[in-house]
C-alpha positions as YAML, in Angstrom:
chain: A
units: angstrom
residues:
- id: 1
  name: UNK
  ca: [79.20, -30.95, -63.24]
- id: 2
  name: UNK
  ca: [77.21, -30.17, -65.98]
- id: 3
  name: UNK
  ca: [76.92, -26.60, -64.84]
- id: 4
  name: UNK
  ca: [80.76, -26.29, -64.66]
- id: 5
  name: UNK
  ca: [81.02, -27.64, -68.36]
- id: 6
  name: UNK
  ca: [78.49, -25.20, -69.25]
- id: 7
  name: UNK
  ca: [80.39, -22.44, -67.81]
- id: 8
  name: UNK
  ca: [83.60, -23.38, -69.61]
- id: 9
  name: UNK
  ca: [82.23, -23.67, -72.68]
- id: 10
  name: UNK
  ca: [80.72, -19.85, -72.43]
- id: 11
  name: UNK
  ca: [84.01, -19.00, -71.54]
- id: 12
  name: UNK
  ca: [85.70, -20.80, -74.51]
- id: 13
  name: UNK
  ca: [82.89, -19.23, -76.67]
- id: 14
  name: UNK
  ca: [84.27, -15.62, -75.66]
- id: 15
  name: UNK
  ca: [87.34, -16.64, -77.70]
- id: 16
  name: UNK
  ca: [85.47, -17.33, -80.93]
- id: 17
  name: UNK
  ca: [86.75, -15.16, -83.42]
- id: 18
  name: UNK
  ca: [83.51, -15.29, -85.84]
- id: 19
  name: UNK
  ca: [81.33, -13.65, -83.21]
- id: 20
  name: UNK
  ca: [82.39, -10.09, -82.38]
- id: 21
  name: UNK
  ca: [80.95, -8.37, -79.53]
- id: 22
  name: UNK
  ca: [83.09, -5.47, -79.52]
- id: 23
  name: UNK
  ca: [86.07, -3.89, -81.28]
- id: 24
  name: UNK
  ca: [88.83, -1.05, -80.90]
- id: 25
  name: UNK
  ca: [87.82, 2.03, -82.60]
- id: 26
  name: UNK
  ca: [91.14, 2.93, -84.19]
- id: 27
  name: UNK
  ca: [90.13, 6.00, -85.50]
- id: 28
  name: UNK
  ca: [89.16, 7.58, -82.27]
- id: 29
  name: UNK
  ca: [91.09, 10.35, -80.70]
- id: 30
  name: UNK
  ca: [91.46, 8.60, -77.68]
- id: 31
  name: UNK
  ca: [92.71, 5.37, -79.08]
- id: 32
  name: UNK
  ca: [95.38, 7.33, -81.30]
- id: 33
  name: UNK
  ca: [96.61, 9.45, -78.35]
- id: 34
  name: UNK
  ca: [96.63, 6.51, -75.85]
- id: 35
  name: UNK
  ca: [96.62, 3.10, -77.55]
- id: 36
  name: UNK
  ca: [97.28, 1.45, -74.13]
- id: 37
  name: UNK
  ca: [93.90, 2.77, -73.07]
- id: 38
  name: UNK
  ca: [91.90, 2.51, -76.42]
- id: 39
  name: UNK
  ca: [88.14, 3.37, -77.12]
- id: 40
  name: UNK
  ca: [86.35, 0.09, -77.25]
- id: 41
  name: UNK
  ca: [83.10, -0.14, -78.80]
- id: 42
  name: UNK
  ca: [80.65, -2.75, -77.16]
- id: 43
  name: UNK
  ca: [78.42, -3.38, -80.36]
- id: 44
  name: UNK
  ca: [74.87, -2.51, -79.10]
- id: 45
  name: UNK
  ca: [75.42, -1.18, -75.87]
- id: 46
  name: UNK
  ca: [77.98, 1.69, -75.72]
- id: 47
  name: UNK
  ca: [81.77, 3.24, -76.26]
- id: 48
  name: UNK
  ca: [84.13, 3.04, -73.40]
- id: 49
  name: UNK
  ca: [87.96, 3.45, -72.78]
- id: 50
  name: UNK
  ca: [89.44, 0.15, -72.07]
- id: 51
  name: UNK
  ca: [90.09, 0.99, -68.54]
- id: 52
  name: UNK
  ca: [86.44, 2.18, -68.05]
- id: 53
  name: UNK
  ca: [85.07, -1.07, -69.54]
- id: 54
  name: UNK
  ca: [87.05, -3.21, -67.09]
- id: 55
  name: UNK
  ca: [86.05, -1.11, -64.20]
- id: 56
  name: UNK
  ca: [82.37, -1.44, -65.35]
- id: 57
  name: UNK
  ca: [82.96, -5.40, -65.40]
- id: 58
  name: UNK
  ca: [84.12, -5.37, -62.08]
- id: 59
  name: UNK
  ca: [81.27, -3.43, -60.89]
- id: 60
  name: UNK
  ca: [78.71, -5.32, -62.23]
- id: 61
  name: UNK
  ca: [80.22, -8.52, -61.13]
- id: 62
  name: UNK
  ca: [80.24, -7.05, -57.50]
- id: 63
  name: UNK
  ca: [76.56, -6.48, -57.85]
- id: 64
  name: UNK
  ca: [76.26, -10.01, -59.17]
- id: 65
  name: UNK
  ca: [77.40, -10.98, -55.31]
- id: 66
  name: UNK
  ca: [75.30, -8.19, -53.76]
- id: 67
  name: UNK
  ca: [72.25, -9.45, -55.43]
- id: 68
  name: UNK
  ca: [72.80, -13.40, -54.66]
- id: 69
  name: UNK
  ca: [73.61, -12.43, -51.05]
- id: 70
  name: UNK
  ca: [70.32, -10.70, -50.84]
- id: 71
  name: UNK
  ca: [68.61, -13.46, -52.52]
- id: 72
  name: UNK
  ca: [67.48, -11.48, -55.60]
- id: 73
  name: UNK
  ca: [67.65, -14.38, -58.18]
- id: 74
  name: UNK
  ca: [65.57, -12.56, -60.42]
- id: 75
  name: UNK
  ca: [67.95, -9.66, -60.54]
- id: 76
  name: UNK
  ca: [70.61, -12.01, -60.60]
- id: 77
  name: UNK
  ca: [69.33, -13.88, -63.71]
- id: 78
  name: UNK
  ca: [68.67, -10.77, -65.55]
- id: 79
  name: UNK
  ca: [72.33, -9.32, -65.09]
- id: 80
  name: UNK
  ca: [74.05, -12.50, -65.79]
- id: 81
  name: UNK
  ca: [71.96, -13.90, -68.62]
- id: 82
  name: UNK
  ca: [71.47, -17.48, -69.55]
- id: 83
  name: UNK
  ca: [74.55, -19.74, -69.46]
- id: 84
  name: UNK
  ca: [73.47, -21.52, -72.38]
- id: 85
  name: UNK
  ca: [74.02, -20.95, -76.05]
- id: 86
  name: UNK
  ca: [71.40, -18.58, -77.38]
- id: 87
  name: UNK
  ca: [71.18, -16.06, -79.85]
- id: 88
  name: UNK
  ca: [71.34, -12.99, -77.83]
- id: 89
  name: UNK
  ca: [73.79, -12.67, -74.77]
- id: 90
  name: UNK
  ca: [73.45, -10.25, -71.87]
- id: 91
  name: UNK
  ca: [74.97, -6.85, -71.68]
- id: 92
  name: UNK
  ca: [77.33, -8.42, -68.93]
- id: 93
  name: UNK
  ca: [78.35, -11.34, -71.18]
- id: 94
  name: UNK
  ca: [78.58, -9.18, -74.07]
- id: 95
  name: UNK
  ca: [81.07, -6.75, -72.15]
- id: 96
  name: UNK
  ca: [83.14, -9.78, -70.74]
- id: 97
  name: UNK
  ca: [83.71, -11.19, -74.37]
- id: 98
  name: UNK
  ca: [84.47, -7.90, -75.49]
- id: 99
  name: UNK
  ca: [87.59, -7.56, -73.02]
- id: 100
  name: UNK
  ca: [88.79, -10.97, -74.22]
- id: 101
  name: UNK
  ca: [88.59, -10.14, -77.86]
- id: 102
  name: UNK
  ca: [90.23, -6.66, -77.00]
- id: 103
  name: UNK
  ca: [92.78, -8.11, -75.09]
- id: 104
  name: UNK
  ca: [93.79, -10.76, -77.76]
- id: 105
  name: UNK
  ca: [94.19, -7.93, -80.46]
- id: 106
  name: UNK
  ca: [96.26, -5.88, -78.11]
- id: 107
  name: UNK
  ca: [98.61, -8.56, -77.71]
- id: 108
  name: UNK
  ca: [99.16, -8.73, -81.30]
- id: 109
  name: UNK
  ca: [102.43, -7.95, -82.87]
- id: 110
  name: UNK
  ca: [100.75, -5.02, -85.02]
- id: 111
  name: UNK
  ca: [99.32, -3.59, -82.13]
- id: 112
  name: UNK
  ca: [102.01, -3.45, -79.97]
- id: 113
  name: UNK
  ca: [104.08, -1.88, -82.77]
- id: 114
  name: UNK
  ca: [101.34, 1.04, -82.55]
- id: 115
  name: UNK
  ca: [101.75, 1.35, -78.82]
- id: 116
  name: UNK
  ca: [105.66, 1.59, -79.50]
- id: 117
  name: UNK
  ca: [105.05, 4.45, -81.89]
- id: 118
  name: UNK
  ca: [102.89, 6.27, -79.99]
- id: 119
  name: UNK
  ca: [105.35, 6.36, -76.73]
- id: 120
  name: UNK
  ca: [108.22, 7.95, -78.96]
- id: 121
  name: UNK
  ca: [105.98, 10.76, -79.93]
...
């Protein structure tokens, strides 16, 4: 049961607004042209489009499954990172946290208005 509680705390931690793992680059031409698929910056890693970031996370999670089936636990550990609170998060954790934070931003009223205005153009 302790592992489930740790996993749930990590998921709740992703919603914390004080730590930003990524953000929408509002000045990027991709975001201006298509706010439904904005340019997203994962701090310390790279800039992705929203859809490509989702596909990257899906791909990495499929890799996690493959590593677990093969018994490559060292590789699995390096991909996932620690399920405890630490100063540094793994790249996969940063990407997932960024997706959570970006989806919350995209669900906000001002961002929805930006999408509506972009559709009218």
